Amino acid sequence: MTSEQRTSARTGRDPDAKASPRVPAPADPPPTGPSRTGPHPVSDRLTRAARRVRAADVRRPWVWDGTLTGLWAGAALIDVGSGGWQRIPGNVDTVPIWLVLAMSLGLTLPLAIRRRHPLRALLLMLPFLFLNAWTGARLQAGLLQMIVVYGIALRLPLRTLTGVLCLVSAPVALDATRHPVGSWDQTFVPTFYFFVLVALLGFAVRSRQEYTASLVERARRLEVEHDQQIRLAAAAERTRIAREMHDIIGHNLSVITGLADGGRYAAAKSPERAAQALGAISDTSRTALAELRRLLDVLRDDSPGTPAGDRAPQPALADLDDLVTGVRAAGLPVRLTTDGPASSLPAGRQLTVYRVVQEALTNTLKHTPPGTTASVALARTPRDLTVTVTDTGPAGPSAPAAEGRGITGMRERAALYDGTLESGPLPGGGWQVRLRLPVPTAEEALR
């Protein structure tokens, strides 16, 4: 089957049929009104200006606090100097001017610390509030306590707010009792409601700020977690690629080395055997290059010009015969036995079995002397698959007992599918690698 026929079988299209000309879709009419893909220019400029103001306030908070305090203190002094405080309905205009001036400054200057110490600012204003209520001057500067109440609701714990409302209500009750203007409902209740509304406004702004801060923190955590996941995925991919390249290069170079040694010894006595060894070296090299190209193609982005048929599938259990044949050609006699239908395993488990057998035979080629034999046995049960690779080589210093990259890679492959791998010398001599992989049931495979 050609690549065009395979493509038609997958897509359901006839490769000989001519493609009908594609009619371009009508283009969308150009927008006639203002663009709505971004913020309005005016709102954008206002947002940037607000950000600059907030940044300047964070760098130099005393500038804004001092400016606001100076403005309110100037307004209070103008009110005193012009006699405007005497025209407030119901006030007592016989209060000495020096006392009015002192109360005006006492009600405005604590605003300088309202953001850093809002409760302290209120306590500094409180004596002047009581004095204002006792004398009946009813200075308009007394309304500045609303700013402090707003700051307390915005920054301090909510349990503090109840006591604050009681404190600011006491001067109002004193004024309504000592200098009544109308009924109690007309003097105390509206002012108390105004305090409550200011406190609710501060609480609402505070809730909004906390919600925005939580969203920013969540976005930051998600970004950090995303970066961590990318790094973990990259590390896992590097480990997988390194494991694949180790299996491919290590096995094929060991086979090539064995074939080259055999061809060198046979060159003088049997040129035909030497030519066969060279041919086997050529075939093994091509196989290794093809596997490396397939592995490196994974690292590249898919391009439209790359045909899908150029990528061969990963090795499976059906390729074990070719693997064993190549190892035999390199000079290691290998016996392969299979008990049970192992070819029905999922593709990932088949690749794991193939790579473990490949690595075990490669270690035997590298670490055992001539005359060593090996055997590969696959046993399939309904619940698991057991693969045993045994050789008759000595378990001395040259045996693959160290936890090198090869054995570590085999254990990592087994752990991917909840399997186990045991490797070690046999009591009577030789070396054994034993892999056990659980076989999922049909219900587990569908999960």
CSV table of C-alpha atoms in Angstrom, one decimal:
chain,number,residue,atom,x,y,z
A,1,MET,CA,0.0,0.0,0.0
A,2,THR,CA,1.5,3.3,-1.0
A,3,SER,CA,1.6,6.4,1.2
A,4,GLU,CA,-1.3,8.0,-0.8
A,5,GLN,CA,-3.4,4.9,-0.3
A,6,ARG,CA,-2.7,4.9,3.4
A,7,THR,CA,-3.6,8.6,3.6
A,8,SER,CA,-6.9,7.9,1.7
A,9,ALA,CA,-7.7,5.0,4.0
A,10,ARG,CA,-7.3,7.2,7.1
A,11,THR,CA,-9.1,10.2,5.7
A,12,GLY,CA,-11.7,8.4,3.5
A,13,ARG,CA,-10.8,10.4,0.4
A,14,ASP,CA,-10.0,9.1,-3.1
A,15,PRO,CA,-6.4,10.0,-3.9
A,16,ASP,CA,-7.2,10.0,-7.7
A,17,ALA,CA,-10.1,12.5,-7.3
A,18,LYS,CA,-9.3,16.1,-8.1
A,19,ALA,CA,-9.7,18.6,-5.4
A,20,SER,CA,-12.5,21.0,-6.0
A,21,PRO,CA,-11.5,24.6,-6.0
A,22,ARG,CA,-12.0,26.1,-2.6
A,23,VAL,CA,-14.3,29.1,-2.7
A,24,PRO,CA,-13.0,31.8,-0.4
A,25,ALA,CA,-15.4,32.9,2.3
A,26,PRO,CA,-16.7,36.4,2.0
A,27,ALA,CA,-14.6,38.8,4.0
A,28,ASP,CA,-16.2,40.6,7.0
A,29,PRO,CA,-17.2,44.2,6.2
A,30,PRO,CA,-14.8,46.7,7.7
A,31,PRO,CA,-16.0,48.2,11.0
A,32,THR,CA,-17.7,51.5,10.6
A,33,GLY,CA,-17.8,52.5,14.2
A,34,PRO,CA,-15.1,52.9,16.8
A,35,SER,CA,-13.0,49.7,17.5
A,36,ARG,CA,-14.2,47.7,20.5
A,37,THR,CA,-11.3,45.4,20.8
A,38,GLY,CA,-9.6,47.5,23.4
A,39,PRO,CA,-10.3,50.1,26.1
A,40,HIS,CA,-11.5,53.6,25.1
A,41,PRO,CA,-8.7,56.1,24.7
A,42,VAL,CA,-10.1,58.3,27.5
A,43,SER,CA,-10.5,55.5,30.0
A,44,ASP,CA,-7.1,54.2,29.1
A,45,ARG,CA,-5.5,57.5,29.8
A,46,LEU,CA,-7.4,57.9,33.1
A,47,THR,CA,-6.3,54.4,34.1
A,48,ARG,CA,-2.7,55.1,33.4
A,49,ALA,CA,-2.9,58.4,35.2
A,50,ALA,CA,-4.4,56.7,38.2
A,51,ARG,CA,-1.6,54.1,38.2
A,52,ARG,CA,1.0,56.8,38.2
A,53,VAL,CA,-0.7,58.6,41.1
A,54,ARG,CA,-0.9,55.4,43.1
A,55,ALA,CA,2.8,54.6,42.4
A,56,ALA,CA,3.8,58.1,43.5
A,57,ASP,CA,1.7,57.8,46.6
A,58,VAL,CA,3.4,54.4,47.5
A,59,ARG,CA,6.8,56.0,47.0
A,60,ARG,CA,6.0,59.2,49.0
A,61,PRO,CA,2.9,58.8,51.1
A,62,TRP,CA,3.6,61.8,53.2
A,63,VAL,CA,3.1,64.1,50.2
A,64,TRP,CA,-0.5,63.2,49.8
A,65,ASP,CA,-1.2,63.1,53.5
A,66,GLY,CA,0.4,66.5,54.1
A,67,THR,CA,-1.4,68.0,51.1
A,68,LEU,CA,-4.8,66.7,52.2
A,69,THR,CA,-4.3,67.8,55.8
A,70,GLY,CA,-3.1,71.3,54.7
A,71,LEU,CA,-6.2,71.7,52.5
A,72,TRP,CA,-8.6,70.8,55.3
A,73,ALA,CA,-6.7,72.9,57.9
A,74,GLY,CA,-6.8,75.9,55.5
A,75,ALA,CA,-10.5,75.5,54.9
A,76,ALA,CA,-11.1,75.3,58.7
A,77,LEU,CA,-9.1,78.4,59.3
A,78,ILE,CA,-10.9,80.3,56.5
A,79,ASP,CA,-14.2,79.2,58.1
A,80,VAL,CA,-13.0,80.6,61.4
A,81,GLY,CA,-11.6,83.8,60.0
A,82,SER,CA,-14.6,84.6,57.9
A,83,GLY,CA,-17.1,83.8,60.7
A,84,GLY,CA,-18.8,81.2,58.6
A,85,TRP,CA,-19.1,78.9,61.6
A,86,GLN,CA,-21.4,81.4,63.3
A,87,ARG,CA,-24.0,81.1,60.5
A,88,ILE,CA,-24.6,77.4,61.1
A,89,PRO,CA,-28.2,76.9,62.3
A,90,GLY,CA,-28.6,76.0,66.0
A,91,ASN,CA,-24.9,76.7,67.0
A,92,VAL,CA,-23.8,78.8,69.9
A,93,ASP,CA,-21.9,81.7,68.4
A,94,THR,CA,-20.6,83.1,71.8
A,95,VAL,CA,-17.7,80.6,72.0
A,96,PRO,CA,-14.3,82.4,72.3
A,97,ILE,CA,-12.5,82.7,69.0
A,98,TRP,CA,-9.3,81.1,70.4
A,99,LEU,CA,-11.2,78.0,71.4
A,100,VAL,CA,-12.8,77.8,68.0
A,101,LEU,CA,-9.3,78.0,66.4
A,102,ALA,CA,-8.0,75.4,68.7
A,103,MET,CA,-10.9,73.0,68.0
A,104,SER,CA,-10.5,73.6,64.2
A,105,LEU,CA,-6.8,72.7,64.3
A,106,GLY,CA,-7.5,69.7,66.6
A,107,LEU,CA,-10.1,68.3,64.2
A,108,THR,CA,-7.9,68.7,61.1
A,109,LEU,CA,-4.2,68.0,62.0
A,110,PRO,CA,-4.8,64.4,63.0
A,111,LEU,CA,-5.7,63.6,59.4
A,112,ALA,CA,-1.9,63.5,58.7
A,113,ILE,CA,-1.7,60.0,60.3
A,114,ARG,CA,-5.1,58.7,59.3
A,115,ARG,CA,-3.7,56.1,57.0
A,116,ARG,CA,-0.8,54.8,59.1
A,117,HIS,CA,-2.6,55.0,62.5
A,118,PRO,CA,-6.4,55.6,61.9
A,119,LEU,CA,-7.5,54.7,65.4
A,120,ARG,CA,-4.9,57.0,66.9
A,121,ALA,CA,-6.0,59.8,64.7
A,122,LEU,CA,-9.6,59.3,65.9
A,123,LEU,CA,-8.5,59.3,69.6
A,124,LEU,CA,-6.6,62.6,69.0
A,125,MET,CA,-9.8,64.1,67.5
A,126,LEU,CA,-12.1,62.7,70.1
A,127,PRO,CA,-11.5,65.4,72.9
A,128,PHE,CA,-12.1,68.2,70.4
A,129,LEU,CA,-15.3,66.4,69.2
A,130,PHE,CA,-16.5,66.4,72.8
A,131,LEU,CA,-15.5,70.0,73.3
A,132,ASN,CA,-17.3,71.0,70.1
A,133,ALA,CA,-20.4,69.2,71.3
A,134,TRP,CA,-20.2,70.7,74.8
A,135,THR,CA,-19.8,74.3,73.7
A,136,GLY,CA,-22.4,73.9,70.9
A,137,ALA,CA,-20.1,75.5,68.3
A,138,ARG,CA,-20.9,72.8,65.8
A,139,LEU,CA,-17.9,73.4,63.6
A,140,GLN,CA,-18.0,71.9,60.1
A,141,ALA,CA,-14.5,70.5,60.7
A,142,GLY,CA,-16.2,67.9,63.0
A,143,LEU,CA,-17.4,66.2,59.9
A,144,LEU,CA,-13.8,65.2,59.1
A,145,GLN,CA,-14.2,62.3,61.5
A,146,MET,CA,-16.1,60.6,58.7
A,147,ILE,CA,-12.7,60.3,56.8
A,148,VAL,CA,-11.1,58.6,59.8
A,149,VAL,CA,-14.1,56.3,60.3
A,150,TYR,CA,-13.8,55.3,56.6
A,151,GLY,CA,-10.1,54.6,57.1
A,152,ILE,CA,-10.7,52.4,60.2
A,153,ALA,CA,-13.3,50.3,58.3
A,154,LEU,CA,-10.9,50.0,55.4
A,155,ARG,CA,-7.8,49.0,57.3
A,156,LEU,CA,-8.5,47.7,60.9
A,157,PRO,CA,-10.2,44.5,62.0
A,158,LEU,CA,-14.0,44.6,61.8
A,159,ARG,CA,-14.4,43.9,65.5
A,160,THR,CA,-12.9,47.4,66.1
A,161,LEU,CA,-15.7,49.0,64.1
A,162,THR,CA,-18.3,48.5,66.7
A,163,GLY,CA,-16.4,50.3,69.4
A,164,VAL,CA,-15.5,53.1,66.9
A,165,LEU,CA,-19.2,53.7,66.1
A,166,CYS,CA,-19.9,54.0,69.8
A,167,LEU,CA,-17.1,56.5,70.3
A,168,VAL,CA,-18.1,58.8,67.5
A,169,SER,CA,-21.8,58.5,68.5
A,170,ALA,CA,-21.1,59.8,72.0
A,171,PRO,CA,-20.3,63.4,71.0
A,172,VAL,CA,-23.4,63.5,68.8
A,173,ALA,CA,-25.5,62.2,71.7
A,174,LEU,CA,-24.0,64.9,73.9
A,175,ASP,CA,-24.7,67.6,71.4
A,176,ALA,CA,-28.3,66.4,70.9
A,177,THR,CA,-28.8,66.3,74.7
A,178,ARG,CA,-27.1,69.6,75.7
A,179,HIS,CA,-28.1,71.7,72.6
A,180,PRO,CA,-31.3,70.1,71.2
A,181,VAL,CA,-32.6,71.3,67.8
A,182,GLY,CA,-35.8,69.6,67.3
A,183,SER,CA,-36.5,66.0,68.4
A,184,TRP,CA,-33.9,63.3,69.1
A,185,ASP,CA,-34.8,61.6,65.8
A,186,GLN,CA,-33.9,64.8,63.9
A,187,THR,CA,-30.5,65.3,65.6
A,188,PHE,CA,-28.9,62.0,66.6
A,189,VAL,CA,-30.4,59.3,64.2
A,190,PRO,CA,-29.5,60.9,60.8
A,191,THR,CA,-25.9,61.5,62.0
A,192,PHE,CA,-25.6,57.9,63.3
A,193,TYR,CA,-27.0,56.6,60.0
A,194,PHE,CA,-24.4,58.6,58.2
A,195,PHE,CA,-21.6,57.0,60.3
A,196,VAL,CA,-23.0,53.6,59.4
A,197,LEU,CA,-23.1,54.4,55.7
A,198,VAL,CA,-19.5,55.6,55.7
A,199,ALA,CA,-18.4,52.4,57.6
A,200,LEU,CA,-20.3,50.2,55.1
A,201,LEU,CA,-18.6,52.1,52.2
A,202,GLY,CA,-15.2,51.5,53.7
A,203,PHE,CA,-16.0,47.8,54.2
A,204,ALA,CA,-17.2,47.5,50.6
A,205,VAL,CA,-14.0,49.0,49.3
A,206,ARG,CA,-12.0,46.8,51.6
A,207,SER,CA,-13.8,43.7,50.3
A,208,ARG,CA,-13.1,44.7,46.8
A,209,GLN,CA,-9.4,45.3,47.4
A,210,GLU,CA,-9.1,41.9,49.2
A,211,TYR,CA,-10.9,40.2,46.3
A,212,THR,CA,-8.6,41.9,43.8
A,213,ALA,CA,-5.5,41.0,45.8
A,214,SER,CA,-6.7,37.3,46.0
A,215,LEU,CA,-7.1,37.3,42.2
A,216,VAL,CA,-3.6,38.7,41.7
A,217,GLU,CA,-2.1,36.2,44.2
A,218,ARG,CA,-4.0,33.3,42.5
A,219,ALA,CA,-2.7,34.4,39.1
A,220,ARG,CA,0.8,34.6,40.5
A,221,ARG,CA,0.5,31.1,41.9
A,222,LEU,CA,-0.9,29.7,38.7
A,223,GLU,CA,1.9,31.2,36.8
A,224,VAL,CA,4.5,29.7,39.2
A,225,GLU,CA,2.7,26.3,39.0
A,226,HIS,CA,2.6,26.6,35.2
A,227,ASP,CA,6.3,27.3,35.1
A,228,GLN,CA,7.0,24.4,37.4
A,229,GLN,CA,4.9,22.0,35.3
A,230,ILE,CA,6.8,23.1,32.2
A,231,ARG,CA,10.1,22.5,33.9
A,232,LEU,CA,9.0,19.1,35.2
A,233,ALA,CA,7.6,18.1,31.8
A,234,ALA,CA,10.9,19.2,30.2
A,235,ALA,CA,12.9,17.3,32.7
A,236,ALA,CA,10.7,14.2,32.2
A,237,GLU,CA,11.0,14.5,28.4
A,238,ARG,CA,14.8,14.9,28.7
A,239,THR,CA,15.0,11.8,30.8
A,240,ARG,CA,12.8,9.8,28.4
A,241,ILE,CA,14.9,10.9,25.4
A,242,ALA,CA,18.2,10.2,27.2
A,243,ARG,CA,16.8,6.7,28.1
A,244,GLU,CA,15.8,6.0,24.5
A,245,MET,CA,19.1,7.2,23.1
A,246,HIS,CA,21.0,5.2,25.7
A,247,ASP,CA,19.1,2.0,24.7
A,248,ILE,CA,19.4,2.7,21.0
A,249,ILE,CA,23.1,3.7,20.9
A,250,GLY,CA,24.3,1.3,23.6
A,251,HIS,CA,22.7,-1.8,22.1
A,252,ASN,CA,23.6,-1.1,18.4
A,253,LEU,CA,27.2,-0.1,19.2
A,254,SER,CA,27.6,-3.2,21.2
A,255,VAL,CA,26.3,-5.3,18.4
A,256,ILE,CA,28.5,-3.4,15.9
A,257,THR,CA,31.6,-3.9,18.1
A,258,GLY,CA,30.9,-7.7,18.4
A,259,LEU,CA,30.5,-8.0,14.6
A,260,ALA,CA,33.6,-6.0,14.0
A,261,ASP,CA,35.7,-8.2,16.3
A,262,GLY,CA,34.3,-11.3,14.7
A,263,GLY,CA,34.9,-10.0,11.2
A,264,ARG,CA,38.5,-9.0,12.1
A,265,TYR,CA,39.3,-12.6,13.3
A,266,ALA,CA,37.5,-14.2,10.3
A,267,ALA,CA,39.1,-11.9,7.7
A,268,ALA,CA,42.3,-14.0,7.3
A,269,LYS,CA,40.6,-17.5,7.4
A,270,SER,CA,37.2,-16.9,5.9
A,271,PRO,CA,36.7,-13.8,3.7
A,272,GLU,CA,33.1,-14.8,3.2
A,273,ARG,CA,32.4,-14.6,7.0
A,274,ALA,CA,34.1,-11.3,7.1
A,275,ALA,CA,31.9,-10.0,4.3
A,276,GLN,CA,28.9,-11.2,6.2
A,277,ALA,CA,30.0,-9.4,9.3
A,278,LEU,CA,30.5,-6.2,7.4
A,279,GLY,CA,27.0,-6.6,5.9
A,280,ALA,CA,25.6,-7.1,9.4
A,281,ILE,CA,27.5,-4.0,10.6
A,282,SER,CA,26.0,-2.0,7.8
A,283,ASP,CA,22.4,-3.2,8.5
A,284,THR,CA,22.8,-2.6,12.2
A,285,SER,CA,24.2,0.9,11.6
A,286,ARG,CA,21.3,1.8,9.3
A,287,THR,CA,18.8,0.5,11.9
A,288,ALA,CA,20.4,2.6,14.6
A,289,LEU,CA,20.4,5.7,12.4
A,290,ALA,CA,16.7,5.2,11.5
A,291,GLU,CA,15.8,4.9,15.2
A,292,LEU,CA,17.8,8.0,16.1
A,293,ARG,CA,16.2,10.0,13.3
A,294,ARG,CA,12.7,8.9,14.5
A,295,LEU,CA,13.6,9.9,18.0
A,296,LEU,CA,15.1,13.3,17.0
A,297,ASP,CA,12.0,14.0,14.8
A,298,VAL,CA,10.0,14.1,18.0
A,299,LEU,CA,12.0,17.2,19.1
A,300,ARG,CA,11.1,19.1,15.9
A,301,ASP,CA,7.8,20.8,15.2
A,302,ASP,CA,5.6,19.1,12.7
A,303,SER,CA,5.9,20.6,9.3
A,304,PRO,CA,3.3,20.3,6.6
A,305,GLY,CA,5.9,19.0,4.2
A,306,THR,CA,6.8,16.0,6.3
A,307,PRO,CA,4.8,12.9,5.3
A,308,ALA,CA,3.4,10.8,8.1
A,309,GLY,CA,4.6,7.6,6.5
A,310,ASP,CA,8.3,8.5,7.1
A,311,ARG,CA,7.9,7.9,10.8
A,312,ALA,CA,8.1,4.2,11.7
A,313,PRO,CA,6.3,2.9,14.8
A,314,GLN,CA,8.1,2.2,18.0
A,315,PRO,CA,9.5,-1.3,18.6
A,316,ALA,CA,7.1,-3.9,19.9
A,317,LEU,CA,7.2,-7.5,21.0
A,318,ALA,CA,6.9,-8.6,17.4
A,319,ASP,CA,10.4,-7.1,16.8
A,320,LEU,CA,12.0,-9.3,19.5
A,321,ASP,CA,12.9,-11.9,16.9
A,322,ASP,CA,14.9,-9.3,14.9
A,323,LEU,CA,16.6,-8.1,18.1
A,324,VAL,CA,17.6,-11.6,19.0
A,325,THR,CA,18.8,-12.3,15.5
A,326,GLY,CA,21.0,-9.2,15.6
A,327,VAL,CA,22.5,-10.2,19.0
A,328,ARG,CA,23.2,-13.7,17.7
A,329,ALA,CA,25.0,-12.2,14.7
A,330,ALA,CA,27.2,-10.3,17.1
A,331,GLY,CA,28.4,-13.5,18.7
A,332,LEU,CA,26.0,-14.1,21.6
A,333,PRO,CA,23.8,-17.2,21.4
A,334,VAL,CA,20.3,-16.3,22.6
A,335,ARG,CA,17.3,-18.6,23.1
A,336,LEU,CA,13.9,-16.9,23.0
A,337,THR,CA,10.8,-18.6,24.5
A,338,THR,CA,7.3,-17.3,24.9
A,339,ASP,CA,4.5,-18.6,27.1
A,340,GLY,CA,1.1,-17.0,26.5
A,341,PRO,CA,-0.2,-14.3,24.1
A,342,ALA,CA,2.1,-11.4,25.0
A,343,SER,CA,1.5,-9.6,21.7
A,344,SER,CA,-1.9,-8.3,23.0
A,345,LEU,CA,-0.3,-5.9,25.5
A,346,PRO,CA,-0.7,-2.2,25.0
A,347,ALA,CA,1.9,-0.4,22.9
A,348,GLY,CA,3.6,1.3,25.9
A,349,ARG,CA,4.1,-1.9,27.8
A,350,GLN,CA,5.4,-3.7,24.6
A,351,LEU,CA,8.0,-0.9,24.2
A,352,THR,CA,9.1,-1.3,27.8
A,353,VAL,CA,9.6,-5.0,27.4
A,354,TYR,CA,11.5,-4.5,24.2
A,355,ARG,CA,13.8,-1.9,25.7
A,356,VAL,CA,14.4,-4.0,28.9
A,357,VAL,CA,15.4,-7.1,26.8
A,358,GLN,CA,17.5,-4.9,24.6
A,359,GLU,CA,19.4,-3.4,27.5
A,360,ALA,CA,19.9,-6.7,29.3
A,361,LEU,CA,21.3,-8.4,26.2
A,362,THR,CA,23.5,-5.3,25.5
A,363,ASN,CA,24.9,-5.6,29.1
A,364,THR,CA,25.6,-9.3,28.4
A,365,LEU,CA,27.5,-8.4,25.2
A,366,LYS,CA,29.6,-5.8,27.0
A,367,HIS,CA,30.3,-7.4,30.3
A,368,THR,CA,30.7,-11.2,29.6
A,369,PRO,CA,33.6,-13.1,27.9
A,370,PRO,CA,33.2,-15.1,24.7
A,371,GLY,CA,31.3,-18.4,25.1
A,372,THR,CA,28.6,-16.9,27.2
A,373,THR,CA,25.0,-17.8,26.3
A,374,ALA,CA,21.7,-16.0,27.1
A,375,SER,CA,18.0,-16.8,27.3
A,376,VAL,CA,14.9,-14.6,27.1
A,377,ALA,CA,11.7,-16.0,28.5
A,378,LEU,CA,8.3,-14.3,28.4
A,379,ALA,CA,5.4,-15.6,30.5
A,380,ARG,CA,2.0,-14.1,30.3
A,381,THR,CA,-0.8,-14.6,32.8
A,382,PRO,CA,-4.2,-12.9,33.0
A,383,ARG,CA,-2.9,-10.4,35.5
A,384,ASP,CA,0.8,-9.8,34.7
A,385,LEU,CA,3.7,-10.4,32.3
A,386,THR,CA,7.1,-11.7,33.5
A,387,VAL,CA,10.2,-11.3,31.4
A,388,THR,CA,13.4,-13.1,32.4
A,389,VAL,CA,16.7,-12.5,30.8
A,390,THR,CA,19.5,-14.8,32.0
A,391,ASP,CA,23.1,-15.3,30.9
A,392,THR,CA,25.9,-17.7,31.9
A,393,GLY,CA,28.6,-15.1,32.3
A,394,PRO,CA,30.6,-14.7,35.5
A,395,ALA,CA,29.2,-12.3,38.1
A,396,GLY,CA,32.6,-10.7,38.8
A,397,PRO,CA,33.8,-7.1,38.7
A,398,SER,CA,32.9,-6.9,35.0
A,399,ALA,CA,29.3,-7.9,35.6
A,400,PRO,CA,26.6,-5.1,35.2
A,401,ALA,CA,26.0,-5.0,39.0
A,402,ALA,CA,26.5,-1.2,39.4
A,403,GLU,CA,23.5,1.0,39.3
A,404,GLY,CA,24.5,2.6,36.0
A,405,ARG,CA,22.2,4.5,33.5
A,406,GLY,CA,21.1,1.2,31.9
A,407,ILE,CA,19.8,-0.5,35.0
A,408,THR,CA,18.3,2.7,36.3
A,409,GLY,CA,16.6,3.3,33.0
A,410,MET,CA,15.1,-0.2,33.1
A,411,ARG,CA,13.7,0.4,36.6
A,412,GLU,CA,12.3,3.8,35.5
A,413,ARG,CA,10.5,2.1,32.5
A,414,ALA,CA,9.1,-0.5,34.8
A,415,ALA,CA,7.9,2.1,37.3
A,416,LEU,CA,6.0,3.9,34.6
A,417,TYR,CA,3.5,1.0,34.5
A,418,ASP,CA,3.6,0.0,38.2
A,419,GLY,CA,6.0,-2.8,37.4
A,420,THR,CA,9.1,-4.1,39.2
A,421,LEU,CA,12.6,-5.0,37.9
A,422,GLU,CA,15.1,-7.1,39.7
A,423,SER,CA,18.7,-7.5,38.6
A,424,GLY,CA,21.5,-9.5,40.2
A,425,PRO,CA,23.8,-12.5,40.1
A,426,LEU,CA,22.5,-16.1,40.2
A,427,PRO,CA,23.6,-18.5,43.0
A,428,GLY,CA,25.2,-21.0,40.5
A,429,GLY,CA,26.8,-18.3,38.3
A,430,GLY,CA,25.4,-16.0,35.7
A,431,TRP,CA,23.3,-12.9,35.8
A,432,GLN,CA,19.5,-12.5,35.7
A,433,VAL,CA,17.2,-9.5,34.9
A,434,ARG,CA,13.6,-10.1,35.9
A,435,LEU,CA,10.8,-7.7,34.8
A,436,ARG,CA,7.2,-8.0,36.0
A,437,LEU,CA,4.5,-5.8,34.5
A,438,PRO,CA,0.9,-5.8,35.6
A,439,VAL,CA,-1.6,-6.3,32.7
A,440,PRO,CA,-4.6,-4.0,32.9
A,441,THR,CA,-8.1,-5.5,32.5
A,442,ALA,CA,-10.4,-4.3,29.8
A,443,GLU,CA,-12.3,-2.0,32.3
A,444,GLU,CA,-9.0,-0.6,33.7
A,445,ALA,CA,-7.7,0.1,30.2
A,446,LEU,CA,-10.8,2.2,29.4
A,447,ARG,CA,-10.4,4.4,32.5
